[in-house]
PDB file of C-alpha atoms in Angstrom:
ATOM      1  CA  GLY A   1    -206.494 -79.556   8.356  1.00 53.00           C
ATOM      2  CA  GLN A   2    -206.687 -78.336  11.951  1.00 65.00           C
ATOM      3  CA  GLN A   3    -202.991 -77.472  12.201  1.00 80.00           C
ATOM      4  CA  LEU A   4    -201.928 -73.852  12.453  1.00 89.00           C
ATOM      5  CA  ASN A   5    -198.433 -72.914  11.356  1.00 92.00           C
ATOM      6  CA  GLN A   6    -197.235 -69.897  13.269  1.00 95.00           C
ATOM      7  CA  SER A   7    -194.018 -68.027  12.607  1.00 95.00           C
ATOM      8  CA  PRO A   8    -191.574 -66.930  13.661  1.00 96.00           C
ATOM      9  CA  GLN A   9    -191.093 -69.169  16.682  1.00 94.00           C
ATOM     10  CA  SER A  10    -189.272 -66.406  18.546  1.00 95.00           C
ATOM     11  CA  MET A  11    -188.259 -62.806  18.086  1.00 95.00           C
ATOM     12  CA  PHE A  12    -185.683 -60.662  19.860  1.00 96.00           C
ATOM     13  CA  ILE A  13    -186.129 -56.982  19.132  1.00 95.00           C
ATOM     14  CA  GLN A  14    -185.155 -53.561  20.404  1.00 96.00           C
ATOM     15  CA  GLU A  15    -187.707 -51.357  22.092  1.00 97.00           C
ATOM     16  CA  GLY A  16    -189.343 -49.101  19.507  1.00 97.00           C
ATOM     17  CA  GLU A  17    -189.136 -51.592  16.661  1.00 97.00           C
ATOM     18  CA  ASP A  18    -192.154 -52.922  14.829  1.00 97.00           C
ATOM     19  CA  VAL A  19    -193.022 -56.612  14.996  1.00 96.00           C
ATOM     20  CA  SER A  20    -194.848 -58.855  12.565  1.00 97.00           C
ATOM     21  CA  MET A  21    -195.924 -62.467  13.027  1.00 97.00           C
ATOM     22  CA  ASN A  22    -198.254 -64.665  11.062  1.00 95.00           C
ATOM     23  CA  CYS A  23    -200.288 -67.811  11.040  1.00 95.00           C
ATOM     24  CA  THR A  24    -201.242 -70.035   8.139  1.00 94.00           C
ATOM     25  CA  SER A  25    -203.333 -73.123   7.612  1.00 89.00           C
ATOM     26  CA  SER A  26    -204.311 -75.421   4.779  1.00 84.00           C
ATOM     27  CA  SER A  27    -207.998 -75.030   5.679  1.00 83.00           C
ATOM     28  CA  ILE A  28    -210.238 -71.992   5.538  1.00 81.00           C
ATOM     29  CA  PHE A  29    -211.800 -70.587   8.700  1.00 77.00           C
ATOM     30  CA  ASN A  30    -214.497 -68.222   9.831  1.00 81.00           C
ATOM     31  CA  THR A  31    -212.623 -66.814  12.774  1.00 86.00           C
ATOM     32  CA  TRP A  32    -209.042 -65.926  13.586  1.00 89.00           C
ATOM     33  CA  LEU A  33    -208.056 -64.975  17.101  1.00 92.00           C
ATOM     34  CA  TRP A  34    -204.847 -63.592  18.537  1.00 96.00           C
ATOM     35  CA  TYR A  35    -204.005 -64.194  22.197  1.00 95.00           C
ATOM     36  CA  LYS A  36    -201.122 -63.076  24.373  1.00 96.00           C
ATOM     37  CA  GLN A  37    -199.786 -65.130  27.255  1.00 93.00           C
ATOM     38  CA  GLU A  38    -197.513 -63.691  29.906  1.00 92.00           C
ATOM     39  CA  PRO A  39    -195.488 -65.896  32.250  1.00 85.00           C
ATOM     40  CA  GLY A  40    -197.675 -67.690  34.779  1.00 81.00           C
ATOM     41  CA  GLU A  41    -200.892 -66.373  33.253  1.00 86.00           C
ATOM     42  CA  GLY A  42    -203.608 -67.671  31.000  1.00 90.00           C
ATOM     43  CA  PRO A  43    -204.004 -66.489  27.402  1.00 92.00           C
ATOM     44  CA  VAL A  44    -205.665 -63.100  27.004  1.00 92.00           C
ATOM     45  CA  LEU A  45    -207.580 -62.254  23.847  1.00 91.00           C
ATOM     46  CA  LEU A  46    -206.051 -59.358  21.913  1.00 95.00           C
ATOM     47  CA  ILE A  47    -207.961 -59.267  18.650  1.00 94.00           C
ATOM     48  CA  ALA A  48    -210.737 -61.314  17.034  1.00 91.00           C
ATOM     49  CA  LEU A  49    -211.281 -61.385  13.269  1.00 91.00           C
ATOM     50  CA  TYR A  50    -214.485 -62.626  11.686  1.00 87.00           C
ATOM     51  CA  LYS A  51    -214.399 -61.682   8.000  1.00 88.00           C
ATOM     52  CA  ALA A  52    -211.959 -62.294   5.183  1.00 90.00           C
ATOM     53  CA  GLY A  53    -209.952 -59.135   4.551  1.00 92.00           C
ATOM     54  CA  GLU A  54    -210.889 -57.652   7.912  1.00 92.00           C
ATOM     55  CA  LEU A  55    -208.254 -55.374   9.408  1.00 95.00           C
ATOM     56  CA  THR A  56    -208.657 -54.608  13.092  1.00 95.00           C
ATOM     57  CA  SER A  57    -206.581 -52.537  15.488  1.00 95.00           C
ATOM     58  CA  ASN A  58    -206.266 -52.555  19.232  1.00 94.00           C
ATOM     59  CA  GLY A  59    -203.931 -49.757  20.247  1.00 95.00           C
ATOM     60  CA  ARG A  60    -200.511 -50.508  18.790  1.00 96.00           C
ATOM     61  CA  LEU A  61    -201.682 -53.920  17.616  1.00 97.00           C
ATOM     62  CA  THR A  62    -203.110 -54.541  14.171  1.00 97.00           C
ATOM     63  CA  ALA A  63    -204.316 -57.866  12.831  1.00 97.00           C
ATOM     64  CA  GLN A  64    -205.693 -58.910   9.483  1.00 96.00           C
ATOM     65  CA  PHE A  65    -207.774 -61.858   8.338  1.00 93.00           C
ATOM     66  CA  GLY A  66    -206.275 -62.936   5.004  1.00 91.00           C
ATOM     67  CA  ILE A  67    -208.548 -62.775   1.978  1.00 89.00           C
ATOM     68  CA  THR A  68    -207.964 -66.457   1.262  1.00 88.00           C
ATOM     69  CA  ARG A  69    -209.239 -67.166   4.812  1.00 86.00           C
ATOM     70  CA  LYS A  70    -206.197 -69.369   5.356  1.00 89.00           C
ATOM     71  CA  ASP A  71    -203.918 -66.898   7.051  1.00 92.00           C
ATOM     72  CA  SER A  72    -203.665 -64.001   9.450  1.00 95.00           C
ATOM     73  CA  PHE A  73    -200.975 -61.645  10.636  1.00 96.00           C
ATOM     74  CA  LEU A  74    -200.433 -59.613  13.773  1.00 97.00           C
ATOM     75  CA  ASN A  75    -198.347 -56.452  13.811  1.00 97.00           C
ATOM     76  CA  ILE A  76    -197.134 -54.589  16.863  1.00 97.00           C
ATOM     77  CA  SER A  77    -195.868 -51.078  16.256  1.00 97.00           C
ATOM     78  CA  ALA A  78    -193.310 -49.257  18.381  1.00 97.00           C
ATOM     79  CA  SER A  79    -192.769 -52.177  20.746  1.00 97.00           C
ATOM     80  CA  ILE A  80    -192.277 -51.604  24.466  1.00 96.00           C
ATOM     81  CA  PRO A  81    -190.889 -53.917  27.160  1.00 94.00           C
ATOM     82  CA  SER A  82    -194.351 -54.913  28.389  1.00 94.00           C
ATOM     83  CA  ASP A  83    -195.068 -56.440  24.976  1.00 96.00           C
ATOM     84  CA  VAL A  84    -192.929 -59.374  26.104  1.00 96.00           C
ATOM     85  CA  GLY A  85    -194.824 -62.646  26.087  1.00 96.00           C
ATOM     86  CA  ILE A  86    -195.982 -65.452  23.864  1.00 95.00           C
ATOM     87  CA  TYR A  87    -198.420 -64.563  21.113  1.00 97.00           C
ATOM     88  CA  PHE A  88    -200.732 -67.303  19.900  1.00 96.00           C
ATOM     89  CA  CYS A  89    -202.980 -67.391  16.918  1.00 95.00           C
ATOM     90  CA  ALA A  90    -206.077 -69.518  17.333  1.00 93.00           C
ATOM     91  CA  ARG A  91    -209.142 -70.524  15.392  1.00 88.00           C
ATOM     92  CA  LEU A  92    -212.523 -71.892  16.225  1.00 79.00           C
ATOM     93  CA  ASN A  93    -213.502 -75.359  15.080  1.00 64.00           C
ATOM     94  CA  ARG A  94    -215.821 -74.876  12.112  1.00 56.00           C
ATOM     95  CA  GLY A  95    -217.437 -78.247  12.558  1.00 55.00           C
ATOM     96  CA  SER A  96    -218.879 -77.517  15.945  1.00 56.00           C
ATOM     97  CA  THR A  97    -221.307 -74.978  17.301  1.00 56.00           C
ATOM     98  CA  LEU A  98    -219.215 -74.860  20.452  1.00 63.00           C
ATOM     99  CA  GLY A  99    -215.956 -73.020  20.649  1.00 76.00           C
ATOM    100  CA  ARG A 100    -213.171 -75.585  20.576  1.00 85.00           C
ATOM    101  CA  LEU A 101    -210.090 -73.451  20.002  1.00 90.00           C
ATOM    102  CA  TYR A 102    -207.065 -74.673  18.082  1.00 89.00           C
ATOM    103  CA  PHE A 103    -203.882 -72.796  18.923  1.00 92.00           C
ATOM    104  CA  GLY A 104    -200.701 -72.236  16.994  1.00 93.00           C
ATOM    105  CA  ARG A 105    -197.376 -73.006  18.629  1.00 93.00           C
ATOM    106  CA  GLY A 106    -196.838 -69.384  19.568  1.00 94.00           C
ATOM    107  CA  THR A 107    -194.297 -66.644  18.912  1.00 96.00           C
ATOM    108  CA  GLN A 108    -192.100 -65.827  21.885  1.00 95.00           C
ATOM    109  CA  LEU A 109    -191.400 -62.073  21.828  1.00 97.00           C
ATOM    110  CA  THR A 110    -188.514 -60.554  23.752  1.00 96.00           C
ATOM    111  CA  VAL A 111    -188.073 -56.776  23.776  1.00 96.00           C
ATOM    112  CA  TRP A 112    -184.768 -55.263  24.846  1.00 92.00           C
ATOM    113  CA  PRO A 113    -184.908 -51.796  26.355  1.00 87.00           C
TER     114      PRO A 113
ATOM    115  CA  GLU B   1    -214.058 -56.625  35.390  1.00 75.00           C
ATOM    116  CA  PRO B   2    -215.340 -60.192  35.778  1.00 79.00           C
ATOM    117  CA  GLU B   3    -212.711 -62.875  35.460  1.00 91.00           C
ATOM    118  CA  VAL B   4    -212.262 -66.614  35.545  1.00 95.00           C
ATOM    119  CA  THR B   5    -210.558 -67.840  38.701  1.00 96.00           C
ATOM    120  CA  GLN B   6    -208.815 -71.143  39.312  1.00 97.00           C
ATOM    121  CA  THR B   7    -207.596 -72.976  42.392  1.00 96.00           C
ATOM    122  CA  PRO B   8    -205.108 -74.106  43.377  1.00 96.00           C
ATOM    123  CA  SER B   9    -202.471 -72.138  41.491  1.00 95.00           C
ATOM    124  CA  HIS B  10    -200.001 -75.003  41.952  1.00 96.00           C
ATOM    125  CA  GLN B  11    -200.507 -78.664  42.773  1.00 97.00           C
ATOM    126  CA  VAL B  12    -197.893 -81.342  43.314  1.00 97.00           C
ATOM    127  CA  THR B  13    -199.073 -84.933  43.467  1.00 97.00           C
ATOM    128  CA  GLN B  14    -197.754 -88.453  43.377  1.00 97.00           C
ATOM    129  CA  MET B  15    -198.317 -90.599  40.315  1.00 97.00           C
ATOM    130  CA  GLY B  16    -201.520 -92.569  40.672  1.00 97.00           C
ATOM    131  CA  GLN B  17    -203.217 -90.046  42.941  1.00 97.00           C
ATOM    132  CA  GLU B  18    -206.446 -88.290  42.123  1.00 97.00           C
ATOM    133  CA  VAL B  19    -206.499 -84.527  41.671  1.00 98.00           C
ATOM    134  CA  ILE B  20    -209.355 -82.094  41.339  1.00 97.00           C
ATOM    135  CA  LEU B  21    -208.753 -78.743  39.710  1.00 98.00           C
ATOM    136  CA  ARG B  22    -211.307 -76.057  40.397  1.00 97.00           C
ATOM    137  CA  CYS B  23    -212.562 -73.160  38.338  1.00 97.00           C
ATOM    138  CA  VAL B  24    -215.107 -70.429  38.863  1.00 97.00           C
ATOM    139  CA  PRO B  25    -216.208 -69.221  35.418  1.00 96.00           C
ATOM    140  CA  ILE B  26    -217.557 -65.751  34.742  1.00 95.00           C
ATOM    141  CA  SER B  27    -220.985 -65.677  36.334  1.00 92.00           C
ATOM    142  CA  ASN B  28    -223.263 -65.172  33.324  1.00 90.00           C
ATOM    143  CA  HIS B  29    -221.338 -67.503  31.025  1.00 93.00           C
ATOM    144  CA  LEU B  30    -222.892 -70.751  29.883  1.00 92.00           C
ATOM    145  CA  TYR B  31    -220.050 -72.513  28.085  1.00 93.00           C
ATOM    146  CA  PHE B  32    -217.051 -73.908  29.910  1.00 95.00           C
ATOM    147  CA  TYR B  33    -213.788 -75.384  28.746  1.00 96.00           C
ATOM    148  CA  TRP B  34    -210.614 -77.005  29.953  1.00 97.00           C
ATOM    149  CA  TYR B  35    -207.332 -76.694  28.104  1.00 97.00           C
ATOM    150  CA  ARG B  36    -203.855 -77.799  29.014  1.00 96.00           C
ATOM    151  CA  GLN B  37    -200.393 -76.596  28.111  1.00 93.00           C
ATOM    152  CA  ILE B  38    -197.389 -78.833  28.561  1.00 94.00           C
ATOM    153  CA  LEU B  39    -194.299 -76.776  29.339  1.00 89.00           C
ATOM    154  CA  GLY B  40    -193.017 -75.052  26.215  1.00 85.00           C
ATOM    155  CA  GLN B  41    -195.801 -76.329  23.995  1.00 88.00           C
ATOM    156  CA  LYS B  42    -199.030 -74.950  22.616  1.00 89.00           C
ATOM    157  CA  VAL B  43    -202.343 -74.773  24.407  1.00 93.00           C
ATOM    158  CA  GLU B  44    -204.447 -77.880  23.713  1.00 94.00           C
ATOM    159  CA  PHE B  45    -208.192 -78.345  24.030  1.00 94.00           C
ATOM    160  CA  LEU B  46    -209.419 -80.981  26.471  1.00 96.00           C
ATOM    161  CA  VAL B  47    -213.161 -80.635  26.802  1.00 96.00           C
ATOM    162  CA  SER B  48    -216.131 -78.313  26.398  1.00 94.00           C
ATOM    163  CA  PHE B  49    -219.193 -78.349  28.634  1.00 94.00           C
ATOM    164  CA  TYR B  50    -222.633 -76.883  28.150  1.00 92.00           C
ATOM    165  CA  ASN B  51    -226.028 -77.448  29.692  1.00 90.00           C
ATOM    166  CA  ASN B  52    -224.552 -79.803  32.294  1.00 91.00           C
ATOM    167  CA  GLU B  53    -222.989 -82.188  29.851  1.00 92.00           C
ATOM    168  CA  ILE B  54    -219.843 -82.648  27.830  1.00 94.00           C
ATOM    169  CA  SER B  55    -220.246 -81.205  24.351  1.00 91.00           C
ATOM    170  CA  GLU B  56    -216.945 -82.186  22.858  1.00 91.00           C
ATOM    171  CA  LYS B  57    -213.747 -83.803  24.070  1.00 92.00           C
ATOM    172  CA  SER B  58    -210.356 -84.304  22.541  1.00 93.00           C
ATOM    173  CA  GLU B  59    -208.339 -87.491  22.273  1.00 92.00           C
ATOM    174  CA  ILE B  60    -206.389 -86.354  25.340  1.00 93.00           C
ATOM    175  CA  PHE B  61    -209.533 -86.475  27.476  1.00 95.00           C
ATOM    176  CA  ASP B  62    -209.595 -90.202  28.180  1.00 93.00           C
ATOM    177  CA  ASP B  63    -211.384 -92.190  30.883  1.00 94.00           C
ATOM    178  CA  GLN B  64    -209.055 -90.848  33.547  1.00 95.00           C
ATOM    179  CA  PHE B  65    -210.544 -87.385  33.113  1.00 97.00           C
ATOM    180  CA  SER B  66    -213.950 -86.140  34.150  1.00 97.00           C
ATOM    181  CA  VAL B  67    -215.623 -82.772  34.527  1.00 97.00           C
ATOM    182  CA  GLU B  68    -218.422 -81.610  36.732  1.00 95.00           C
ATOM    183  CA  ARG B  69    -220.398 -78.533  37.576  1.00 93.00           C
ATOM    184  CA  PRO B  70    -221.285 -79.422  41.159  1.00 88.00           C
ATOM    185  CA  ASP B  71    -223.136 -76.189  41.864  1.00 88.00           C
ATOM    186  CA  GLY B  72    -224.041 -72.928  40.169  1.00 80.00           C
ATOM    187  CA  SER B  73    -220.588 -71.458  40.268  1.00 89.00           C
ATOM    188  CA  ASN B  74    -217.850 -74.108  40.179  1.00 94.00           C
ATOM    189  CA  PHE B  75    -216.541 -76.164  37.280  1.00 96.00           C
ATOM    190  CA  THR B  76    -214.083 -78.927  38.097  1.00 97.00           C
ATOM    191  CA  LEU B  77    -211.665 -81.172  36.256  1.00 98.00           C
ATOM    192  CA  LYS B  78    -210.810 -84.466  37.929  1.00 97.00           C
ATOM    193  CA  ILE B  79    -207.907 -86.668  36.954  1.00 97.00           C
ATOM    194  CA  ARG B  80    -208.565 -90.034  38.533  1.00 95.00           C
ATOM    195  CA  SER B  81    -205.110 -91.586  38.511  1.00 95.00           C
ATOM    196  CA  THR B  82    -202.440 -89.123  37.507  1.00 97.00           C
ATOM    197  CA  LYS B  83    -199.556 -90.022  35.248  1.00 96.00           C
ATOM    198  CA  LEU B  84    -196.220 -88.290  34.856  1.00 96.00           C
ATOM    199  CA  GLU B  85    -197.292 -86.985  31.463  1.00 96.00           C
ATOM    200  CA  ASP B  86    -200.262 -85.197  33.032  1.00 97.00           C
ATOM    201  CA  SER B  87    -197.838 -82.579  34.335  1.00 97.00           C
ATOM    202  CA  ALA B  88    -198.892 -79.340  32.658  1.00 97.00           C
ATOM    203  CA  MET B  89    -200.669 -76.034  33.122  1.00 96.00           C
ATOM    204  CA  TYR B  90    -204.416 -76.541  33.098  1.00 97.00           C
ATOM    205  CA  PHE B  91    -206.523 -73.611  31.995  1.00 97.00           C
ATOM    206  CA  CYS B  92    -210.233 -73.183  32.496  1.00 97.00           C
ATOM    207  CA  ALA B  93    -212.120 -70.891  30.140  1.00 96.00           C
ATOM    208  CA  SER B  94    -215.689 -69.718  29.772  1.00 95.00           C
ATOM    209  CA  SER B  95    -217.752 -67.906  27.183  1.00 92.00           C
ATOM    210  CA  ALA B  96    -221.208 -66.408  26.969  1.00 90.00           C
ATOM    211  CA  GLY B  97    -221.968 -68.181  23.703  1.00 84.00           C
ATOM    212  CA  GLY B  98    -220.524 -71.185  21.935  1.00 79.00           C
ATOM    213  CA  GLN B  99    -218.756 -69.134  19.317  1.00 77.00           C
ATOM    214  CA  GLU B 100    -218.050 -66.106  21.475  1.00 79.00           C
ATOM    215  CA  THR B 101    -214.841 -64.924  23.098  1.00 84.00           C
ATOM    216  CA  GLN B 102    -213.372 -67.365  25.586  1.00 90.00           C
ATOM    217  CA  TYR B 103    -211.900 -65.867  28.731  1.00 91.00           C
ATOM    218  CA  PHE B 104    -209.142 -67.881  30.327  1.00 94.00           C
ATOM    219  CA  GLY B 105    -208.275 -68.283  33.971  1.00 95.00           C
ATOM    220  CA  PRO B 106    -204.702 -67.951  35.263  1.00 94.00           C
ATOM    221  CA  GLY B 107    -204.201 -71.710  35.253  1.00 96.00           C
ATOM    222  CA  THR B 108    -203.232 -74.451  37.684  1.00 97.00           C
ATOM    223  CA  ARG B 109    -199.731 -75.794  37.368  1.00 96.00           C
ATOM    224  CA  LEU B 110    -199.876 -79.535  38.009  1.00 97.00           C
ATOM    225  CA  LEU B 111    -196.714 -81.478  38.704  1.00 97.00           C
ATOM    226  CA  VAL B 112    -196.933 -85.257  38.921  1.00 97.00           C
ATOM    227  CA  LEU B 113    -193.963 -86.954  40.585  1.00 96.00           C
TER     228      LEU B 113
END
């Protein structure tokens, strides 16, 4: 129930293309988070989603909390080389008042100029 | 902008040796976490810490691990007798509230030989 299935595992795209990745789970959640990790760095929060159906943007990034509360997607429009990195979805443990995060396996994004 | 810092950035140790990884969380945060990431794998929760005690720990966090907040600013992870499989990136994170955004440090890369 705590597993997050993230896809695709990797993406190789041309600069300027749009990107879409998603995360699914068999359990419902209150919170979906999307993090980006660059080489040698810790994960950095991109977008947090708190309500089913919520659609939130952060610049060229858009994420949605699925209405079933079991999935989320992240879109990146007009990709640029600095979008390169690993994108992780994550959720908070519903059974705890403290924020134990469960991460997906990540989507490795490569952008060719 | 306040950030989580970690030292050292890299640590190489012999199997069986003790290591202490150090973190300085964001100053007004009350919740602290350690995560690890084995090379090429997802980020995994180790432990959460609040009010000077462990709140939750994962199955990875066995008796060889301990955490401490020795003063008002540092948060440490000790591995008493390192094993080869402890080689990983270790990330510290902190948050203002238990369900609020976690900010990650840049990590300590631990290599056990």
